[in-house]
mmCIF file of C-alpha atoms in Angstrom:
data_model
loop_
_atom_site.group_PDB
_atom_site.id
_atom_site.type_symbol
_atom_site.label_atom_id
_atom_site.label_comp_id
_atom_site.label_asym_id
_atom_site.label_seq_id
_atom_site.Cartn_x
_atom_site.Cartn_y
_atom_site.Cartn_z
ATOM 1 C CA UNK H 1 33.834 -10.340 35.827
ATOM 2 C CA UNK H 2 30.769 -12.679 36.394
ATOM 3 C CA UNK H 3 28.427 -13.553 33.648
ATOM 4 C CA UNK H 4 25.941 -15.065 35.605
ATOM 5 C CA UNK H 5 23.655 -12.605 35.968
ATOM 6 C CA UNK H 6 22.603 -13.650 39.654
ATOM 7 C CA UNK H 7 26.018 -13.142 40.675
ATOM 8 C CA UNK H 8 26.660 -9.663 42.289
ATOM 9 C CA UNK H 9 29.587 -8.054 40.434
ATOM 10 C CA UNK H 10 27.089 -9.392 37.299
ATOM 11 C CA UNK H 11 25.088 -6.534 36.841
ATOM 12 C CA UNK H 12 27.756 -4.096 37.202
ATOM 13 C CA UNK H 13 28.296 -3.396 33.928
ATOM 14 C CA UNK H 14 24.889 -3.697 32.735
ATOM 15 C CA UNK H 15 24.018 -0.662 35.585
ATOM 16 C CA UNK H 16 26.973 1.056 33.641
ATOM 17 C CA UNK H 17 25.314 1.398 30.401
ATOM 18 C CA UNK H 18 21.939 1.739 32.420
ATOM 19 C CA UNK H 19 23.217 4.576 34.005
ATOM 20 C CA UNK H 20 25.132 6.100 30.969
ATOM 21 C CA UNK H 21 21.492 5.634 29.013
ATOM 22 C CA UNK H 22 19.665 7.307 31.523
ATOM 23 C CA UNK H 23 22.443 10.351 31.904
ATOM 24 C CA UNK H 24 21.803 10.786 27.941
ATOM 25 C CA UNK H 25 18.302 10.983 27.852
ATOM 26 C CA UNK H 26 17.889 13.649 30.829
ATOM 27 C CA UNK H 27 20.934 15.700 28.825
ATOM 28 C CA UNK H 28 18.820 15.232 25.170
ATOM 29 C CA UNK H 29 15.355 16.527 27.764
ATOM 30 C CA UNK H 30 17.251 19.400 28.529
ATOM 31 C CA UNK H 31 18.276 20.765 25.081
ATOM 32 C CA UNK H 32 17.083 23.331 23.385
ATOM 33 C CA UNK H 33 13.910 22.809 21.598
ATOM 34 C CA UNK H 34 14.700 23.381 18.208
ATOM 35 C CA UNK H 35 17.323 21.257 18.759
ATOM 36 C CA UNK H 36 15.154 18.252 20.186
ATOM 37 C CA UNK H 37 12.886 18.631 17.111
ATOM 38 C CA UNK H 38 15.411 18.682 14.771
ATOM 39 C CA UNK H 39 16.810 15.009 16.104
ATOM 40 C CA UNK H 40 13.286 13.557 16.494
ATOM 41 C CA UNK H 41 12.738 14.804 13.023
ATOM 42 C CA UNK H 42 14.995 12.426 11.480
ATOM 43 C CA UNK H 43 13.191 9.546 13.145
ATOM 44 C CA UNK H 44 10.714 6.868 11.492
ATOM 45 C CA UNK H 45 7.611 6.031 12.811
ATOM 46 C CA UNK H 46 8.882 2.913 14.673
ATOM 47 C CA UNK H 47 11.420 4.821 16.189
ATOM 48 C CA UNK H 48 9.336 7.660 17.825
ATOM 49 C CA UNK H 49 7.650 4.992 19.265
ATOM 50 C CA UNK H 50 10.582 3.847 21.009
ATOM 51 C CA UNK H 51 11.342 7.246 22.087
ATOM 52 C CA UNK H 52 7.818 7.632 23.566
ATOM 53 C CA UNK H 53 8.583 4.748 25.700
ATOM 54 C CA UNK H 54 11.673 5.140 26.778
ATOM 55 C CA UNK H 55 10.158 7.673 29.751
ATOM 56 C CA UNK H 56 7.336 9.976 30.883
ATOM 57 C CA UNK H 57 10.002 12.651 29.948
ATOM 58 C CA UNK H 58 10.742 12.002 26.748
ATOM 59 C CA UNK H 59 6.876 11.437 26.137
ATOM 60 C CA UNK H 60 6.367 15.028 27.115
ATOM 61 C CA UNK H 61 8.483 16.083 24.830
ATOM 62 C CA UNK H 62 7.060 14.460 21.919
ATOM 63 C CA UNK H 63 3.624 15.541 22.889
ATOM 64 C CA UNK H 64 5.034 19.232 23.445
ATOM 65 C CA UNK H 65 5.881 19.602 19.605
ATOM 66 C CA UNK H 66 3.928 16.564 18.155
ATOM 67 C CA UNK H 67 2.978 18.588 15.065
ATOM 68 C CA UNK H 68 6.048 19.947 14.432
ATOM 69 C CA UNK H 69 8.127 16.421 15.176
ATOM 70 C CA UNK H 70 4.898 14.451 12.880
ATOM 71 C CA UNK H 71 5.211 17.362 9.859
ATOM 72 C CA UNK H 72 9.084 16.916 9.766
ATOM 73 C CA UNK H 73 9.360 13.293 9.934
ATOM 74 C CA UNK H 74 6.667 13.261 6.430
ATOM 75 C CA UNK H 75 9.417 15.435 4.796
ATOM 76 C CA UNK H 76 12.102 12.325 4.981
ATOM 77 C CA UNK H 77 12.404 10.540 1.510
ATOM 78 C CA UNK H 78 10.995 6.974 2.990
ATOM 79 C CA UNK H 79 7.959 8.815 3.267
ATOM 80 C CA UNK H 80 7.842 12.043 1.142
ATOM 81 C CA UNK H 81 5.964 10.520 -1.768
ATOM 82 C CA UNK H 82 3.411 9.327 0.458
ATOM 83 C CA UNK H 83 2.531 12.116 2.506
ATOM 84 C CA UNK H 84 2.333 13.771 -0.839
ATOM 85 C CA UNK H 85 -0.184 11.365 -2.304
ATOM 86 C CA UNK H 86 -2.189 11.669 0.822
ATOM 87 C CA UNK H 87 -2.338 15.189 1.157
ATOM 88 C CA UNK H 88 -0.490 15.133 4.364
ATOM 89 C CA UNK H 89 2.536 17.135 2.875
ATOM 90 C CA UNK H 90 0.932 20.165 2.318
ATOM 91 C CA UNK H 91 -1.276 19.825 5.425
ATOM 92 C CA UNK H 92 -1.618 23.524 7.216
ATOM 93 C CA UNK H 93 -3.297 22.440 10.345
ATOM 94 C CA UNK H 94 -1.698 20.629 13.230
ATOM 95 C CA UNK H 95 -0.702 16.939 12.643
ATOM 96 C CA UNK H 96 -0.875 13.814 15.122
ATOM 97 C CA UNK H 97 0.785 10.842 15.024
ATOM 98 C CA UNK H 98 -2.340 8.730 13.762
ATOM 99 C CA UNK H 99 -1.335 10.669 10.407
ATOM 100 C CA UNK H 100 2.247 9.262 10.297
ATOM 101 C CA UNK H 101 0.936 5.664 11.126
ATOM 102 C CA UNK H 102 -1.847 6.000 8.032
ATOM 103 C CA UNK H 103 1.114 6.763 5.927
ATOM 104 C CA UNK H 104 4.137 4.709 7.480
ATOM 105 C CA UNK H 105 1.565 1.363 7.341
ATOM 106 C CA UNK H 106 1.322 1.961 3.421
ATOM 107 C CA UNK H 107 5.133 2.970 2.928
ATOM 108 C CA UNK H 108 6.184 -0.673 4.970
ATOM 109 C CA UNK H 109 3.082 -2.499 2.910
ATOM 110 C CA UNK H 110 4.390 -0.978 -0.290
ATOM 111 C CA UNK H 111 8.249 -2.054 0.543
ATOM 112 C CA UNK H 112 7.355 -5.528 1.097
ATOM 113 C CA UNK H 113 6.009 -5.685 -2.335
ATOM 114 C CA UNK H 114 8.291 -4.009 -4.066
ATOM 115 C CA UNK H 115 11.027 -5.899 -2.677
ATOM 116 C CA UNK H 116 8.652 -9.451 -3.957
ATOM 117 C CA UNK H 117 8.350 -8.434 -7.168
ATOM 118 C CA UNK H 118 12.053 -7.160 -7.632
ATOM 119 C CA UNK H 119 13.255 -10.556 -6.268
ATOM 120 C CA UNK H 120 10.755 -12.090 -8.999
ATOM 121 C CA UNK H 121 11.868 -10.280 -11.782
ATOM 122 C CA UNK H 122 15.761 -9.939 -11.145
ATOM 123 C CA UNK H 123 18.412 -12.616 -11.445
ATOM 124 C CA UNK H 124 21.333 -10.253 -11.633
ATOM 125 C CA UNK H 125 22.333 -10.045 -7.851
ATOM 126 C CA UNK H 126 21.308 -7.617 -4.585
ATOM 127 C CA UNK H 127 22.262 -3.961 -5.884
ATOM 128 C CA UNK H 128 19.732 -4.674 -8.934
ATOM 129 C CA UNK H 129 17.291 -6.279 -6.737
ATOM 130 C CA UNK H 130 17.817 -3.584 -4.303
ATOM 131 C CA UNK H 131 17.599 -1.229 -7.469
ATOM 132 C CA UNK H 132 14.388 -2.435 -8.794
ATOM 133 C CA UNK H 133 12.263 -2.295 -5.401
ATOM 134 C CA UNK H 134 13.402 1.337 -4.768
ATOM 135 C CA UNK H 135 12.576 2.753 -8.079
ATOM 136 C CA UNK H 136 8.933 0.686 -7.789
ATOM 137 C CA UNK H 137 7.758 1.967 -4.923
ATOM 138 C CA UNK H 138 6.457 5.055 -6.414
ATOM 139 C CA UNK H 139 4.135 3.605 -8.687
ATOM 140 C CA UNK H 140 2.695 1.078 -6.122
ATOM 141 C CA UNK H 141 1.777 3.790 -3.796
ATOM 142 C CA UNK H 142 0.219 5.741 -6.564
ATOM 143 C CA UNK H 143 -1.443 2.529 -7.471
ATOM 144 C CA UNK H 144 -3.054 1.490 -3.657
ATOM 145 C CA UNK H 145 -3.712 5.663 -3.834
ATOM 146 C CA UNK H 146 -6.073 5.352 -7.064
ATOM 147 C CA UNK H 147 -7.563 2.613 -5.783
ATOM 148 C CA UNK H 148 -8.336 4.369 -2.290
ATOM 149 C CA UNK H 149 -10.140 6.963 -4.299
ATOM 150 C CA UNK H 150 -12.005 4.751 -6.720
ATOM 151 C CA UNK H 151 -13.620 2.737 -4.008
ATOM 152 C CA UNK H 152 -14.267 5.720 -1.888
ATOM 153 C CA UNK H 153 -15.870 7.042 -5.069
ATOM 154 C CA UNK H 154 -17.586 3.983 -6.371
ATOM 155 C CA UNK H 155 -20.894 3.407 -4.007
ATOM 156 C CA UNK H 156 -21.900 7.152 -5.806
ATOM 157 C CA UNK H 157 -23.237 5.469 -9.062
ATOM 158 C CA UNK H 158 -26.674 4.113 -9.455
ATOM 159 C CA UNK H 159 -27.247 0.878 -9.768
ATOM 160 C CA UNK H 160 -28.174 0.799 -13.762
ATOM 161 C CA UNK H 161 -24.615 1.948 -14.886
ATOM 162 C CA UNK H 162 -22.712 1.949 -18.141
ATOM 163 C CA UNK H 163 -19.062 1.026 -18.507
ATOM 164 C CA UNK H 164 -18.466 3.887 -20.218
ATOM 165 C CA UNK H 165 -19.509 6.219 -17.070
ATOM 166 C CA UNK H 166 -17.101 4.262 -15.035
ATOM 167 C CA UNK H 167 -14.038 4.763 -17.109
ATOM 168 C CA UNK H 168 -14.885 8.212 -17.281
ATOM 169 C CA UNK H 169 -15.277 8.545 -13.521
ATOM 170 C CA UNK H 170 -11.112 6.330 -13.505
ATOM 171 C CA UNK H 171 -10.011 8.643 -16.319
ATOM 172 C CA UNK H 172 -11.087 11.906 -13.708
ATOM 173 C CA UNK H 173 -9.584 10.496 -10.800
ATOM 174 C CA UNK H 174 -6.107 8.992 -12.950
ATOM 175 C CA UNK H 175 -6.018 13.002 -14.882
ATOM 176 C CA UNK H 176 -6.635 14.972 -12.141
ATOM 177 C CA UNK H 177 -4.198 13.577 -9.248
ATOM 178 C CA UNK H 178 -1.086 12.137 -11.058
ATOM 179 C CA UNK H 179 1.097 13.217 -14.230
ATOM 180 C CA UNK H 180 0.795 11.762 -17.538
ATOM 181 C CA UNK H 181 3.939 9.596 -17.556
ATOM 182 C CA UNK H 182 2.696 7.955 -13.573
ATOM 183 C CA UNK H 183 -0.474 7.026 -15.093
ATOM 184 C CA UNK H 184 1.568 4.635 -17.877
ATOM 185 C CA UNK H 185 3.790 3.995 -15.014
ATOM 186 C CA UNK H 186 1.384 2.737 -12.807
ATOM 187 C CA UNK H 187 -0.777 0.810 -15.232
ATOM 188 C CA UNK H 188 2.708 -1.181 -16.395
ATOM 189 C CA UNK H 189 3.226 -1.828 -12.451
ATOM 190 C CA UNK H 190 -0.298 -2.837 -11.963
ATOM 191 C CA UNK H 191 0.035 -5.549 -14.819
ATOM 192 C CA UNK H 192 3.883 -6.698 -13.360
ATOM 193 C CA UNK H 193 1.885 -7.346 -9.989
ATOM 194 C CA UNK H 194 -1.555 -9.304 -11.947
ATOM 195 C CA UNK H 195 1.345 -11.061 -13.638
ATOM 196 C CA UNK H 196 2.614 -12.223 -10.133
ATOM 197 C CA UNK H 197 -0.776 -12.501 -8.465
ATOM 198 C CA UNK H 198 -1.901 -15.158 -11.587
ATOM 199 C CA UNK H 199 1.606 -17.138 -10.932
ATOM 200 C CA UNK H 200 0.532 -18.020 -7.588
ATOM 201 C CA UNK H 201 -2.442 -19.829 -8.467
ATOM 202 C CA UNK H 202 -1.271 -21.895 -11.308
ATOM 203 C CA UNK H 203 -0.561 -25.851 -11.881
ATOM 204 C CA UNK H 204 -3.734 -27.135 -11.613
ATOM 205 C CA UNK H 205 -4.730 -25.385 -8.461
ATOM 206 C CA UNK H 206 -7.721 -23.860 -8.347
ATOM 207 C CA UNK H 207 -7.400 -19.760 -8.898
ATOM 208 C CA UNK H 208 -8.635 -16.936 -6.691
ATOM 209 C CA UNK H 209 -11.903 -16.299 -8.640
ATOM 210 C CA UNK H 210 -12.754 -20.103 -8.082
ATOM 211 C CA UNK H 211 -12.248 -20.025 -4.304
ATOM 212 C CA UNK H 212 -13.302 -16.297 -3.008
ATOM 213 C CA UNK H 213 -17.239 -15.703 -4.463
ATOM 214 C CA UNK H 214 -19.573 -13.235 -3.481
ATOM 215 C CA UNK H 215 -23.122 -12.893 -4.018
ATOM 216 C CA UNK H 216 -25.570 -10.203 -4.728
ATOM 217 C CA UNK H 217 -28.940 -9.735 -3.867
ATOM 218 C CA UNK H 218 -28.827 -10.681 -7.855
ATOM 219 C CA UNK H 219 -26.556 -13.268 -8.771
ATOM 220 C CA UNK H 220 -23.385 -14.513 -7.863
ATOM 221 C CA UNK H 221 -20.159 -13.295 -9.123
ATOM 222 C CA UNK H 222 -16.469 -14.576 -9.388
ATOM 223 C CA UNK H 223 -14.086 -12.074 -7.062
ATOM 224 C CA UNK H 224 -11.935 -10.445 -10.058
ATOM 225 C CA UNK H 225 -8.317 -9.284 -9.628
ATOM 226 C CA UNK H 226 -9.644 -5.337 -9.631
ATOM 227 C CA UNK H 227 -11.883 -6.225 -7.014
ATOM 228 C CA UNK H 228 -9.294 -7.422 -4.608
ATOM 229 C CA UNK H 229 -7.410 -3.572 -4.762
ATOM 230 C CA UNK H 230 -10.756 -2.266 -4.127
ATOM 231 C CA UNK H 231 -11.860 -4.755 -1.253
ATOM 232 C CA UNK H 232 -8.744 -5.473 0.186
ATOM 233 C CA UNK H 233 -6.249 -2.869 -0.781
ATOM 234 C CA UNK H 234 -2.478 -3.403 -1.227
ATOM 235 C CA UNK H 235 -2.482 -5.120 2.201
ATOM 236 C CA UNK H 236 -4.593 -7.967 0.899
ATOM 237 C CA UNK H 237 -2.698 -8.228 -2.246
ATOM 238 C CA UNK H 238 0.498 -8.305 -0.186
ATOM 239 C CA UNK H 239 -0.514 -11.573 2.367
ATOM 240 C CA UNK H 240 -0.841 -13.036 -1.083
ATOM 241 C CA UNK H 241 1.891 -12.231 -2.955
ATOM 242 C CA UNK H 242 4.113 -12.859 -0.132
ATOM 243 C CA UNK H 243 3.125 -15.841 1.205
ATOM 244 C CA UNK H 244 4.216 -19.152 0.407
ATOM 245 C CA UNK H 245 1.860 -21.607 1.140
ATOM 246 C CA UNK H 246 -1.544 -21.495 -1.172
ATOM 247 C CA UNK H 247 -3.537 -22.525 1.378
ATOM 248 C CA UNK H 248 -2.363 -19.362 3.425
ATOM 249 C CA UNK H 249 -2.359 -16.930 0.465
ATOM 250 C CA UNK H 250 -6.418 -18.459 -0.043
ATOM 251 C CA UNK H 251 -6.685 -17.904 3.839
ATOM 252 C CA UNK H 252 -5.343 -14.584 3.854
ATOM 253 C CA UNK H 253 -7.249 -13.573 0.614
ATOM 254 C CA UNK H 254 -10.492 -14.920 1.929
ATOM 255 C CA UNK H 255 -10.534 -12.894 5.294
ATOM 256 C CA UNK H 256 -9.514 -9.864 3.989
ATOM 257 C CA UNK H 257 -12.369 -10.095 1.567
ATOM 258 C CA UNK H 258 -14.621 -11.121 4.396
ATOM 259 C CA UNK H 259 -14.347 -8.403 6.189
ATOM 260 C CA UNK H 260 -15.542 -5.862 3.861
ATOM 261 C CA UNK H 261 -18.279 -7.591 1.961
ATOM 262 C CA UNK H 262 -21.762 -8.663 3.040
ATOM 263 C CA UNK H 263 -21.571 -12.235 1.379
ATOM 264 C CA UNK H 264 -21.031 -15.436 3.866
ATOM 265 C CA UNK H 265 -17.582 -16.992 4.289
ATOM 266 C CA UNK H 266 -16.137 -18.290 2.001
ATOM 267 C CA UNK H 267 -16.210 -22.151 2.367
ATOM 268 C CA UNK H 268 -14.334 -25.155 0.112
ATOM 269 C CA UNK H 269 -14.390 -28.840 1.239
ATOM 270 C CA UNK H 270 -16.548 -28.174 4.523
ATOM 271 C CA UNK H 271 -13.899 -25.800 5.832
ATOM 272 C CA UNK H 272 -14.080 -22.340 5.924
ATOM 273 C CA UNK H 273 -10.990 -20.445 4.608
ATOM 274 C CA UNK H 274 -11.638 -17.241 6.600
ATOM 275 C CA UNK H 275 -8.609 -16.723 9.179
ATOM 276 C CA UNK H 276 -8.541 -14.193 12.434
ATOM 277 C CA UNK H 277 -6.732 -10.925 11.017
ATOM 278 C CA UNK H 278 -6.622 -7.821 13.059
ATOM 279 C CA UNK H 279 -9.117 -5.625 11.027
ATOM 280 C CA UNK H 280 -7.000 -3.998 8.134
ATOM 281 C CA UNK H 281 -5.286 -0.223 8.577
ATOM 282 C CA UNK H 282 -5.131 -0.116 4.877
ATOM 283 C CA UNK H 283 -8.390 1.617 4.410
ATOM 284 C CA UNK H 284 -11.718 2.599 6.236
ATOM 285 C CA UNK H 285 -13.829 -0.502 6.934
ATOM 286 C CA UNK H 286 -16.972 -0.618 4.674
ATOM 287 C CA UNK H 287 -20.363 -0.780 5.545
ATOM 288 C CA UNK H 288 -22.218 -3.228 4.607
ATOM 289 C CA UNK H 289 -24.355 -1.049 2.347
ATOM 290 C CA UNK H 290 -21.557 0.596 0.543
ATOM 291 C CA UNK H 291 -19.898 -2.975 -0.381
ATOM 292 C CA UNK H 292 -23.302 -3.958 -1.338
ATOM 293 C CA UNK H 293 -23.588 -0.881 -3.677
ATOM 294 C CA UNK H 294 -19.937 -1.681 -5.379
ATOM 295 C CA UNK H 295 -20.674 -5.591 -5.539
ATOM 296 C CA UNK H 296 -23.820 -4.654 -7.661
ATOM 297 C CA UNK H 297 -20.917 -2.422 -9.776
ATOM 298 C CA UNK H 298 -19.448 -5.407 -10.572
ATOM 299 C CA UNK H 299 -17.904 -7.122 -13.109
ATOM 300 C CA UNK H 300 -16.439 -4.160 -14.845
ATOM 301 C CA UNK H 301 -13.121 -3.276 -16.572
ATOM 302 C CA UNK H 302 -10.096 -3.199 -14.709
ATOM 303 C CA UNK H 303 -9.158 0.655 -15.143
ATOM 304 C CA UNK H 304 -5.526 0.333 -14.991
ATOM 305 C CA UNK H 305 -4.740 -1.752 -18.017
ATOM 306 C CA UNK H 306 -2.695 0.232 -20.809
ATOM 307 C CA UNK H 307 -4.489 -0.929 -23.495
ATOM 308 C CA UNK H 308 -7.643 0.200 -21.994
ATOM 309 C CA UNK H 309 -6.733 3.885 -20.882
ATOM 310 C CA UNK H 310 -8.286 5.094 -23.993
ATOM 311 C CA UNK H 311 -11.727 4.697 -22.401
ATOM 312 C CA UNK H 312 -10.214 6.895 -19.869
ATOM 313 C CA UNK H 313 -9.698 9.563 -22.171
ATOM 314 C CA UNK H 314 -5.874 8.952 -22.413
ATOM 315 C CA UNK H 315 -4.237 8.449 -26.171
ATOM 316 C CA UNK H 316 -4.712 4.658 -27.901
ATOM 317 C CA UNK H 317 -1.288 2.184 -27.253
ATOM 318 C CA UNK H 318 -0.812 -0.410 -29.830
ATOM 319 C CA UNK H 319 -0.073 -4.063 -28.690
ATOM 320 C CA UNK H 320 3.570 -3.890 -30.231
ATOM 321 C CA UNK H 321 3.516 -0.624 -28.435
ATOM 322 C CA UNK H 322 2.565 -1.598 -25.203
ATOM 323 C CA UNK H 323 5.555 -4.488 -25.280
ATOM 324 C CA UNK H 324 7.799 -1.987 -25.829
ATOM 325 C CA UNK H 325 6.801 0.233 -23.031
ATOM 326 C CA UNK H 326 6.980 -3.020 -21.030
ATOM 327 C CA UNK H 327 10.254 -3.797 -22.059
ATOM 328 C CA UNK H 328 11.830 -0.225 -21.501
ATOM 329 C CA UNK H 329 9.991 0.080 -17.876
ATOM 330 C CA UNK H 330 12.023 -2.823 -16.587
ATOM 331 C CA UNK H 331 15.093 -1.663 -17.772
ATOM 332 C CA UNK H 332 14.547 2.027 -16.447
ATOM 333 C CA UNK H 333 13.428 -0.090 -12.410
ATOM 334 C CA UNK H 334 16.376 -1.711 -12.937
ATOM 335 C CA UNK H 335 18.905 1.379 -13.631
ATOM 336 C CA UNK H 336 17.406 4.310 -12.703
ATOM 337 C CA UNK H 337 19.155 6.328 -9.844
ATOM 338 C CA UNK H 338 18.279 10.211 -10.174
ATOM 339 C CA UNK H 339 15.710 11.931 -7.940
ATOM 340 C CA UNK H 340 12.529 11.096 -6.704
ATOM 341 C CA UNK H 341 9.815 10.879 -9.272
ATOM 342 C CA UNK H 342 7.086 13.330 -9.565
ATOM 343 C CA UNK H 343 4.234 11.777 -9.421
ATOM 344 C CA UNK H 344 1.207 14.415 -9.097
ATOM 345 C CA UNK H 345 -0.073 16.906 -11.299
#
């Protein structure tokens, strides 16, 4: 047979597997319902989108059950601790896809890091690698979470503030959405991924602060690393950790922050540093108000430091204590295999 594909005989087995696709599809349109839901169920996100388009028929039905198909596909593991974060698991009215794509976009953001700052930490081969970035993943989505709710919570505070009223107002959120043993969880993750973010602007290059300021009606201030989960979310903090180049982690870093704060672009040398990004999915796009409202909240604390939960309300650690805790947390990302964790209350 032919492999020029302008040759006649060709395309004949091509139309073969054409046809044998086709004869599939209108079988898998006729099943039973349950049955359809069941298999569509088992999907990700990416791949219900590739069912969608396969044909107007398989579109229909998708749209026919979309709740049910949406509500089933939240229950798989990639995305159970998620959709339980977000509220989405426990959900009673009907759910559309725009739901699965909130949580999907932070599951894939949240791999890619994980899978960084496993390949950063490990030296042992894949399986730990492999190891490490599945047991993280928790704690990073309960980390971009928290932050979520902080900055949604933030722009409430008048402008004279006390640093004690906003570790009160971390310690609420921190107590009442997540366990005890994911808050220490998530503040030793949170200083792994500082750890990483500081590595990448070292050796005489300038740092983050230096290059991304904003300005207040006030004064100006130096972008700290809290600021960049608030402003940017774990997407910014991914273009940076996973880039190679500083220039494009600056870039990156730069535009995210652009497009949520009222303060002019960011410029070194004559050149701006501001890229064109498709406007971030992470979280809801502030108005220029409400970043104007957290800039003046600023500089503050970062609330998920261990040593510092006790302004939060949570039980003094002791330096030696802390290492400790450090040292044991690797070891259990690197070993652990038993069941998902629990992460809420």
């Amino acid at each position: 047979m032919s492999n020029n594909i302008l040759h006649p005989g060709g395309s004949s087995e091509h139309s073969s597997l054409q046809a044998a696709s086709t004869n599939n599809m209108h079988r898998f349109c006729n099943l039973p319902t349950e049955i359809q839901v069941t298999v569509l169920c088992a999907m990700t996100a990416a791949e219900l989108i590739d069912f969608r388009c396969c044909s107007v028929a398989c579109n229909a039905v998708y749209m026919a059950n979309e709740s049910a198909i949406v509500r089933g596909v939240l229950k798989n593991v990639y995305y159970h601790t998620a959709s339980t974060l977000y509220g989405t698991a426990s959900a009673t009215g009907p759910l559309q896809f725009e739901c699965l794509k909130y949580i999907a976009r932070r599951c894939s953001i949240v791999e890619m890091l994980a899978t960084s700052i496993a390949e950063h930490h490990v030296g042992q081969g894949l399986a730990t690698t492999i190891k490490m970035g599945e047991n993280l993943r928790p704690y990073l989505l309960a980390i971009g979470h928290f932050f979520e709710e902080y900055r949604i919570g933030l722009p409430k505070f008048p402008r004279r503030y006390l640093t004690f009223t906003l570790a009160k107002f971390e310690g609420e959120i921190l107590k009442a959405k997540y366990n005890e043993q994911t808050v220490w969880r998530m503040c030793l993750t949170y200083k792994i991924l500082n750890q990483i973010l500081d590595q990448k602007f070292i050796g005489g290059k300038p740092t983050i602060q230096d290059q991304l300021p904003y300005r207040t009606p006030w004064k100006p201030s130096p972008l700290a690393p809290v600021d960049m989960y608030i402003f940017g979310g774990l997407e910014m903090v991914m273009d940076i950790v996973t880039h190679s180049r500083l220039t494009d982690r600056l870039k990156y870093a730069a535009s995210h922050f652009s497009k949520t704060t009222p303060a002019p672009m960011p410029v070194v040398g004559g050149k701006s540093l501001a890229v064109a990004l498709p406007p971030s999915v992470l979280g809801r796009r502030l108005s220029l108000n409400k970043s104007a409202l957290i800039c003046e909240l600023f500089p503050h604390p970062g609330p998920l430091l261990v040593s510092r939960l006790e302004y939060c309300g949570f039980s003094r650690v002791e330096p030696a204590e802390e290492l400790d805790m450090d040292r044991d947390f690797l070891e259990y990302l690197k070993s652990y295999d038993g069941e998902e964790p629990q992460l809420v209350r």
